[in-house]
GROMACS .gro file of C-alpha atoms in nm:
model
  363
    1MET     CA    1  12.577   2.006  13.783
    2ASN     CA    2  12.260   1.917  13.976
    3LEU     CA    3  12.027   1.677  13.802
    4PRO     CA    4  11.654   1.759  13.807
    5ASP     CA    5  11.452   1.584  14.076
    6ARG     CA    6  11.161   1.357  13.982
    7THR     CA    7  10.902   1.636  14.004
    8GLU     CA    8  11.098   1.863  13.772
    9LEU     CA    9  11.185   1.580  13.534
   10ARG     CA   10  10.819   1.476  13.509
   11LEU     CA   11  10.706   1.829  13.428
   12GLN     CA   12  10.984   1.884  13.172
   13TRP     CA   13  10.899   1.557  12.999
   14THR     CA   14  10.528   1.635  12.990
   15ARG     CA   15  10.580   1.980  12.841
   16GLN     CA   16  10.806   1.835  12.574
   17ALA     CA   17  10.563   1.550  12.493
   18LEU     CA   18  10.273   1.796  12.461
   19ALA     CA   19  10.483   2.064  12.288
   20ASP     CA   20  10.336   2.300  12.544
   21PRO     CA   21  10.586   2.492  12.764
   22GLU     CA   22  10.303   2.621  12.984
   23ALA     CA   23  10.147   2.284  13.071
   24LEU     CA   24  10.104   2.213  13.442
   25LEU     CA   25  10.046   1.888  13.632
   26VAL     CA   26   9.812   1.816  13.920
   27ARG     CA   27   9.797   1.484  14.101
   28ALA     CA   28   9.523   1.255  13.973
   29SER     CA   29   9.575   0.945  14.188
   30ASN     CA   30   9.815   0.694  14.339
   31ASP     CA   31   9.786   0.318  14.353
   32ALA     CA   32   9.933   0.041  14.564
   33SER     CA   33  10.252   0.033  14.360
   34PHE     CA   34  10.520   0.297  14.308
   35ARG     CA   35  10.326   0.447  14.016
   36SER     CA   36  10.160   0.787  14.037
   37TYR     CA   37   9.920   0.956  13.797
   38TRP     CA   38   9.902   1.323  13.703
   39ARG     CA   39   9.653   1.527  13.501
   40ALA     CA   40   9.759   1.790  13.248
   41GLN     CA   41   9.552   2.036  13.047
   42SER     CA   42   9.678   2.141  12.707
   43ALA     CA   43   9.506   2.293  12.403
   44GLY     CA   44   9.167   2.240  12.561
   45ARG     CA   45   9.217   1.870  12.626
   46ALA     CA   46   9.293   1.671  12.940
   47TRP     CA   47   9.575   1.417  12.951
   48ILE     CA   48   9.706   1.171  13.208
   49VAL     CA   49  10.077   1.125  13.280
   50MET     CA   50  10.183   0.800  13.443
   51ASP     CA   51  10.506   0.823  13.641
   52ALA     CA   52  10.673   0.492  13.722
   53PRO     CA   53  11.030   0.546  13.845
   54PRO     CA   54  11.238   0.300  13.639
   55ASP     CA   55  11.439   0.184  13.941
   56LYS     CA   56  11.107   0.077  14.098
   57GLU     CA   57  10.890  -0.038  13.807
   58ASP     CA   58  10.929  -0.125  13.440
   59ILE     CA   59  10.654   0.029  13.225
   60ARG     CA   60  10.720  -0.193  12.924
   61PRO     CA   61  10.474  -0.464  13.041
   62TRP     CA   62  10.210  -0.192  13.079
   63LEU     CA   63  10.274  -0.069  12.724
   64ASP     CA   64  10.266  -0.425  12.587
   65VAL     CA   65   9.936  -0.513  12.757
   66ALA     CA   66   9.779  -0.179  12.658
   67GLN     CA   67   9.850  -0.262  12.294
   68ARG     CA   68   9.707  -0.615  12.327
   69LEU     CA   69   9.386  -0.485  12.484
   70ALA     CA   70   9.345  -0.204  12.232
   71HIS     CA   71   9.380  -0.454  11.947
   72ALA     CA   72   9.116  -0.671  12.117
   73GLY     CA   73   8.868  -0.382  12.111
   74LEU     CA   74   8.884  -0.290  12.480
   75HIS     CA   75   8.855   0.074  12.584
   76VAL     CA   76   9.200   0.141  12.723
   77PRO     CA   77   9.377   0.479  12.728
   78ASP     CA   78   9.516   0.582  12.392
   79ILE     CA   79   9.891   0.639  12.428
   80GLN     CA   80  10.028   0.969  12.299
   81ALA     CA   81  10.391   0.927  12.408
   82ALA     CA   82  10.599   0.686  12.615
   83ASP     CA   83  10.951   0.688  12.757
   84PRO     CA   84  11.037   0.351  12.915
   85GLN     CA   85  11.390   0.465  13.003
   86ARG     CA   86  11.261   0.745  13.223
   87GLY     CA   87  10.934   0.580  13.322
   88PHE     CA   88  10.675   0.819  13.177
   89VAL     CA   89  10.361   0.767  12.968
   90LEU     CA   90  10.134   1.038  12.828
   91MET     CA   91   9.789   0.900  12.760
   92GLU     CA   92   9.425   0.978  12.700
   93ASP     CA   93   9.230   1.088  13.007
   94LEU     CA   94   8.939   0.849  13.052
   95GLY     CA   95   8.804   1.056  13.341
   96ASP     CA   96   8.768   0.966  13.706
   97ARG     CA   97   8.421   0.807  13.719
   98THR     CA   98   8.524   0.470  13.856
   99LEU     CA   99   8.256   0.205  13.865
  100LEU     CA  100   8.249   0.181  14.244
  101PRO     CA  101   8.065   0.505  14.335
  102GLU     CA  102   7.830   0.465  14.040
  103LEU     CA  103   7.699   0.124  14.144
  104ASN     CA  104   7.362   0.084  14.311
  105GLY     CA  105   7.091  -0.176  14.327
  106THR     CA  106   6.910  -0.025  14.028
  107ASN     CA  107   7.193   0.007  13.777
  108VAL     CA  108   7.421  -0.280  13.877
  109ASP     CA  109   7.282  -0.526  13.623
  110ARG     CA  110   7.352  -0.282  13.340
  111LEU     CA  111   7.697  -0.174  13.463
  112TYR     CA  112   7.809  -0.528  13.545
  113GLY     CA  113   7.660  -0.640  13.216
  114GLU     CA  114   7.887  -0.394  13.033
  115ALA     CA  115   8.183  -0.504  13.241
  116MET     CA  116   8.116  -0.872  13.167
  117ASP     CA  117   8.075  -0.799  12.795
  118ALA     CA  118   8.415  -0.629  12.801
  119LEU     CA  119   8.558  -0.923  12.996
  120LEU     CA  120   8.426  -1.168  12.739
  121ALA     CA  121   8.583  -0.965  12.457
  122MET     CA  122   8.911  -0.959  12.647
  123GLN     CA  123   8.908  -1.334  12.706
  124GLN     CA  124   8.808  -1.409  12.346
  125ASN     CA  125   9.021  -1.160  12.155
  126ALA     CA  126   9.324  -1.048  12.357
  127ASP     CA  127   9.652  -1.206  12.247
  128THR     CA  128   9.809  -1.420  12.521
  129VAL     CA  129  10.125  -1.519  12.334
  130GLY     CA  130  10.429  -1.443  12.548
  131LEU     CA  131  10.232  -1.352  12.861
  132PRO     CA  132  10.347  -1.509  13.188
  133GLU     CA  133  10.156  -1.824  13.280
  134TYR     CA  134   9.945  -1.826  13.594
  135ASP     CA  135  10.115  -2.153  13.678
  136GLU     CA  136  10.144  -2.352  14.000
  137ALA     CA  137  10.453  -2.165  14.117
  138ARG     CA  138  10.285  -1.825  14.076
  139LEU     CA  139   9.955  -1.935  14.234
  140VAL     CA  140  10.130  -2.086  14.536
  141ALA     CA  141  10.372  -1.797  14.581
  142GLU     CA  142  10.075  -1.559  14.597
  143MET     CA  143   9.893  -1.767  14.858
  144GLU     CA  144  10.206  -1.802  15.069
  145LEU     CA  145  10.181  -1.429  15.140
  146MET     CA  146   9.889  -1.509  15.371
  147PRO     CA  147  10.075  -1.721  15.630
  148GLU     CA  148  10.383  -1.500  15.607
  149TRP     CA  149  10.221  -1.156  15.641
  150PHE     CA  150   9.868  -1.214  15.777
  151LEU     CA  151   9.922  -1.503  16.018
  152LYS     CA  152  10.281  -1.447  16.130
  153ARG     CA  153  10.341  -1.074  16.095
  154HIS     CA  154   9.992  -0.934  16.156
  155LEU     CA  155   9.842  -1.186  16.397
  156GLY     CA  156  10.163  -1.311  16.558
  157PHE     CA  157  10.056  -1.670  16.485
  158THR     CA  158  10.314  -1.925  16.367
  159PRO     CA  159  10.156  -2.249  16.244
  160GLU     CA  160  10.276  -2.580  16.388
  161CYS     CA  161  10.384  -2.865  16.157
  162GLU     CA  162  10.039  -3.026  16.141
  163GLN     CA  163   9.882  -2.686  16.075
  164TRP     CA  164  10.116  -2.635  15.781
  165ASP     CA  165   9.975  -2.962  15.644
  166VAL     CA  166   9.628  -2.806  15.654
  167ILE     CA  167   9.751  -2.495  15.472
  168GLU     CA  168   9.936  -2.690  15.206
  169SER     CA  169   9.644  -2.928  15.146
  170ALA     CA  170   9.408  -2.636  15.084
  171PHE     CA  171   9.661  -2.465  14.857
  172ARG     CA  172   9.697  -2.782  14.649
  173ALA     CA  173   9.321  -2.807  14.604
  174LEU     CA  174   9.299  -2.445  14.490
  175VAL     CA  175   9.585  -2.485  14.242
  176THR     CA  176   9.433  -2.804  14.100
  177SER     CA  177   9.101  -2.629  14.044
  178ALA     CA  178   9.264  -2.327  13.879
  179GLN     CA  179   9.471  -2.538  13.642
  180ALA     CA  180   9.170  -2.746  13.536
  181GLN     CA  181   8.992  -2.439  13.397
  182PRO     CA  182   9.015  -2.304  13.041
  183GLN     CA  183   9.315  -2.072  13.026
  184VAL     CA  184   9.259  -1.722  12.886
  185PHE     CA  185   9.382  -1.364  12.910
  186VAL     CA  186   9.366  -1.256  13.277
  187HIS     CA  187   9.374  -0.888  13.378
  188ARG     CA  188   9.433  -0.982  13.748
  189ASP     CA  189   9.272  -0.668  13.899
  190TYR     CA  190   8.942  -0.651  13.713
  191HIS     CA  191   8.720  -0.474  13.967
  192SER     CA  192   8.520  -0.161  14.036
  193ARG     CA  193   8.815   0.071  14.098
  194ASN     CA  194   8.991  -0.027  13.776
  195LEU     CA  195   8.687   0.015  13.552
  196LEU     CA  196   8.573   0.361  13.444
  197VAL     CA  197   8.228   0.472  13.333
  198THR     CA  198   8.279   0.654  13.003
  199ASP     CA  199   8.042   0.834  12.767
  200GLU     CA  200   8.126   0.596  12.485
  201HIS     CA  201   8.240   0.232  12.482
  202SER     CA  202   8.206   0.192  12.858
  203PRO     CA  203   8.380   0.068  13.064
  204GLY     CA  204   8.728   0.206  13.032
  205VAL     CA  205   8.985  -0.045  13.157
  206ILE     CA  206   9.298   0.051  13.353
  207ASP     CA  207   9.569  -0.102  13.578
  208PHE     CA  208   9.623  -0.401  13.352
  209GLN     CA  209  10.003  -0.429  13.356
  210ASP     CA  210  10.012  -0.754  13.556
  211ALA     CA  211   9.818  -0.954  13.296
  212VAL     CA  212   9.886  -1.326  13.262
  213ARG     CA  213   9.741  -1.629  13.088
  214GLY     CA  214   9.532  -1.810  13.344
  215PRO     CA  215   9.197  -1.943  13.470
  216VAL     CA  216   8.878  -1.825  13.303
  217THR     CA  217   8.702  -1.747  13.633
  218TYR     CA  218   8.976  -1.529  13.784
  219ASP     CA  219   8.869  -1.189  13.653
  220LEU     CA  220   8.502  -1.282  13.688
  221VAL     CA  221   8.532  -1.348  14.060
  222SER     CA  222   8.750  -1.037  14.100
  223LEU     CA  223   8.459  -0.836  13.958
  224LEU     CA  224   8.167  -1.009  14.129
  225ARG     CA  225   8.328  -1.068  14.471
  226ASP     CA  226   8.494  -0.729  14.461
  227CYS     CA  227   8.684  -0.631  14.775
  228TYR     CA  228   8.529  -0.284  14.761
  229ILE     CA  229   8.162  -0.372  14.732
  230GLU     CA  230   7.949  -0.663  14.845
  231TRP     CA  231   7.639  -0.812  14.684
  232PRO     CA  232   7.407  -1.089  14.806
  233ASN     CA  233   7.554  -1.427  14.725
  234GLU     CA  234   7.244  -1.533  14.531
  235ARG     CA  235   7.292  -1.239  14.298
  236VAL     CA  236   7.661  -1.309  14.258
  237GLU     CA  237   7.594  -1.672  14.167
  238HIS     CA  238   7.326  -1.563  13.919
  239TRP     CA  239   7.571  -1.328  13.744
  240ALA     CA  240   7.836  -1.600  13.737
  241GLY     CA  241   7.586  -1.840  13.582
  242GLU     CA  242   7.493  -1.584  13.317
  243TYR     CA  243   7.859  -1.539  13.232
  244ARG     CA  244   7.905  -1.915  13.202
  245GLU     CA  245   7.627  -1.911  12.941
  246LYS     CA  246   7.802  -1.629  12.753
  247LEU     CA  247   8.123  -1.833  12.747
  248ALA     CA  248   7.939  -2.140  12.620
  249ALA     CA  249   7.767  -1.937  12.348
  250ALA     CA  250   8.110  -1.805  12.244
  251GLY     CA  251   8.237  -2.161  12.202
  252VAL     CA  252   8.439  -2.193  12.523
  253ALA     CA  253   8.437  -2.549  12.663
  254VAL     CA  254   8.284  -2.471  13.004
  255PRO     CA  255   8.163  -2.740  13.247
  256ASP     CA  256   7.813  -2.781  13.385
  257ALA     CA  257   7.673  -2.506  13.608
  258LYS     CA  258   7.756  -2.675  13.940
  259THR     CA  259   8.116  -2.747  13.841
  260PHE     CA  260   8.160  -2.393  13.709
  261GLN     CA  261   8.027  -2.246  14.035
  262ARG     CA  262   8.271  -2.456  14.236
  263ALA     CA  263   8.560  -2.339  14.018
  264PHE     CA  264   8.443  -1.979  14.060
  265ASP     CA  265   8.432  -2.020  14.440
  266LEU     CA  266   8.775  -2.181  14.466
  267MET     CA  267   8.932  -1.925  14.235
  268GLY     CA  268   8.795  -1.648  14.455
  269LEU     CA  269   8.946  -1.819  14.758
  270GLN     CA  270   9.288  -1.826  14.596
  271ARG     CA  271   9.259  -1.454  14.526
  272HIS     CA  272   9.129  -1.354  14.867
  273ILE     CA  273   9.384  -1.568  15.053
  274LYS     CA  274   9.653  -1.386  14.857
  275VAL     CA  275   9.500  -1.047  14.933
  276LEU     CA  276   9.493  -1.111  15.309
  277GLY     CA  277   9.872  -1.130  15.287
  278ILE     CA  278   9.921  -0.848  15.040
  279PHE     CA  279   9.728  -0.593  15.244
  280CYS     CA  280   9.929  -0.670  15.553
  281ARG     CA  281  10.253  -0.648  15.357
  282LEU     CA  282  10.147  -0.311  15.219
  283TRP     CA  283  10.135  -0.180  15.576
  284TYR     CA  284  10.427  -0.354  15.744
  285ARG     CA  285  10.667  -0.331  15.451
  286ASP     CA  286  10.546  -0.031  15.250
  287GLY     CA  287  10.377   0.187  15.512
  288LYS     CA  288  10.041   0.206  15.331
  289ALA     CA  289   9.807   0.231  15.629
  290GLY     CA  290   9.465   0.214  15.468
  291TYR     CA  291   9.493  -0.145  15.353
  292LEU     CA  292   9.451  -0.286  15.702
  293GLN     CA  293   9.107  -0.125  15.711
  294ASP     CA  294   9.037  -0.315  15.390
  295LEU     CA  295   9.082  -0.660  15.548
  296PRO     CA  296   8.736  -0.745  15.693
  297LEU     CA  297   8.548  -0.801  15.368
  298VAL     CA  298   8.835  -1.008  15.229
  299TRP     CA  299   8.821  -1.226  15.538
  300LYS     CA  300   8.441  -1.247  15.517
  301TYR     CA  301   8.463  -1.380  15.161
  302THR     CA  302   8.737  -1.622  15.262
  303ARG     CA  303   8.544  -1.755  15.559
  304GLU     CA  304   8.201  -1.784  15.399
  305VAL     CA  305   8.316  -1.942  15.075
  306GLY     CA  306   8.586  -2.154  15.236
  307LEU     CA  307   8.340  -2.320  15.471
  308ARG     CA  308   8.124  -2.432  15.178
  309HIS     CA  309   8.395  -2.659  15.041
  310PRO     CA  310   8.553  -2.949  15.232
  311GLU     CA  311   8.890  -2.887  15.068
  312THR     CA  312   8.922  -2.549  15.242
  313ALA     CA  313   8.705  -2.572  15.555
  314GLU     CA  314   8.998  -2.677  15.779
  315LEU     CA  315   9.205  -2.384  15.657
  316VAL     CA  316   8.925  -2.145  15.747
  317ALA     CA  317   8.903  -2.299  16.095
  318LEU     CA  318   9.278  -2.255  16.136
  319ILE     CA  319   9.260  -1.886  16.040
  320GLU     CA  320   8.965  -1.836  16.275
  321THR     CA  321   9.178  -1.977  16.557
  322ALA     CA  322   9.460  -1.739  16.470
  323ILE     CA  323   9.228  -1.437  16.464
  324GLY     CA  324   9.040  -1.516  16.783
  325ASP     CA  325   8.875  -1.195  16.902
  326ARG     CA  326   9.134  -0.973  16.735
  327ASN     CA  327   9.027  -0.660  16.546
  328ILE     CA  328   9.210  -0.734  16.223
  329THR     CA  329   9.201  -0.372  16.106
  330LEU     CA  330   9.449  -0.272  16.376
  331PRO     CA  331   9.826  -0.322  16.343
  332VAL     CA  332  10.036  -0.525  16.582
  333GLY     CA  333  10.059  -0.355  16.920
  334ALA     CA  334   9.776  -0.106  16.860
  335PRO     CA  335   9.511  -0.056  17.132
  336SER     CA  336   9.187  -0.244  17.078
  337GLY     CA  337   8.980   0.073  17.038
  338ALA     CA  338   8.910   0.242  16.706
  339ASN     CA  339   9.209   0.407  16.543
  340PRO     CA  340   9.102   0.679  16.297
  341PHE     CA  341   9.444   0.671  16.130
  342PHE     CA  342   9.347   0.336  15.982
  343ALA     CA  343   8.982   0.413  15.906
  344GLU     CA  344   9.011   0.541  15.552
  345GLY     CA  345   8.689   0.421  15.394
  346GLN     CA  346   8.381   0.208  15.412
  347ALA     CA  347   8.279  -0.048  15.158
  348LYS     CA  348   7.940  -0.045  14.997
  349SER     CA  349   7.729  -0.344  15.087
  350PHE     CA  350   7.412  -0.466  14.925
  351ALA     CA  351   7.417  -0.786  15.129
  352PRO     CA  352   7.117  -0.877  15.346
  353GLU     CA  353   7.069  -0.659  15.653
  354GLY     CA  354   7.265  -0.773  15.952
  355ALA     CA  355   7.539  -0.935  15.745
  356PRO     CA  356   7.885  -0.823  15.860
  357THR     CA  357   8.065  -0.602  15.611
  358GLY     CA  358   8.408  -0.460  15.560
  359ASN     CA  359   8.599  -0.301  15.281
  360CYS     CA  360   8.884  -0.410  15.069
  361GLY     CA  361   9.123  -0.261  14.819
  362GLU     CA  362   9.351  -0.418  14.567
  363ALA     CA  363   9.723  -0.429  14.552
   0.00000   0.00000   0.00000
């Protein structure tokens, strides 16, 4: 007897969960993982089906974190049905108005204000018991993706022994800074494509399955130095300072403004160093072409912020040497001219005119 393929199994499961034998599915979106999302209409209401093949991904962490965030008062999708053995979830449809296309210079203070209010509620109220720790091993393993996939695989650059010393010294400084911060609930991908503008209780929060307990500035810098949209640094630092004041008012033991800003900068460096590696791995290992086009803004953040701090300036110089005059959006062996296969989007930028821009996605 032939077993149903994944498409047929997904549709059968959805119809059973909705008690609607006529329900149909249309693709809603993909992400950088093996998950896919599908929209169903039934009895006048829209639903989302998440499909995570169990041999590729375990949906139980997603279900656990969804419950934690719902209990903390965050607007996450309400779950109608879940089947961890087969890798399906039927949930509320929060719509498709992601924050990114909504943002502009006029409304950003309001929309980021809502996002930071939600972040504060998450950090204050979400249960962290039993979550993985964002410990030294995890922080370093993430950053090691950069030399492996960005330097070696993408740029064809293998560091010499003394250059490894530079890399390791910078990594140690970033880990030390992260571990010195208050440790809270961390979403790990809190940015404009994982926040939804909703009619009530905005923003909706999605893609939270990789949550950990970690540094208080991690999600803040993910939001404010978002790989998909760029704002003037003065504005970013102002928002970060406002959030520091919110934390202090909530009773969190935050340092003085200068120390907090340094921690914010170094946390962003840890994240962006990691992402340089992840985006290259997504192409060379997983065949996801668009992520190479997302590299320039990540590198811009890494370079500009890294040069401000003596602990990381040598690392930036090393990466600059490896890049040379290379167009980092093109894969190994591609001609130097534009390749439309890899040009899948353009980031918004509200940085000063003349500032170089790029775009960046999240893995």
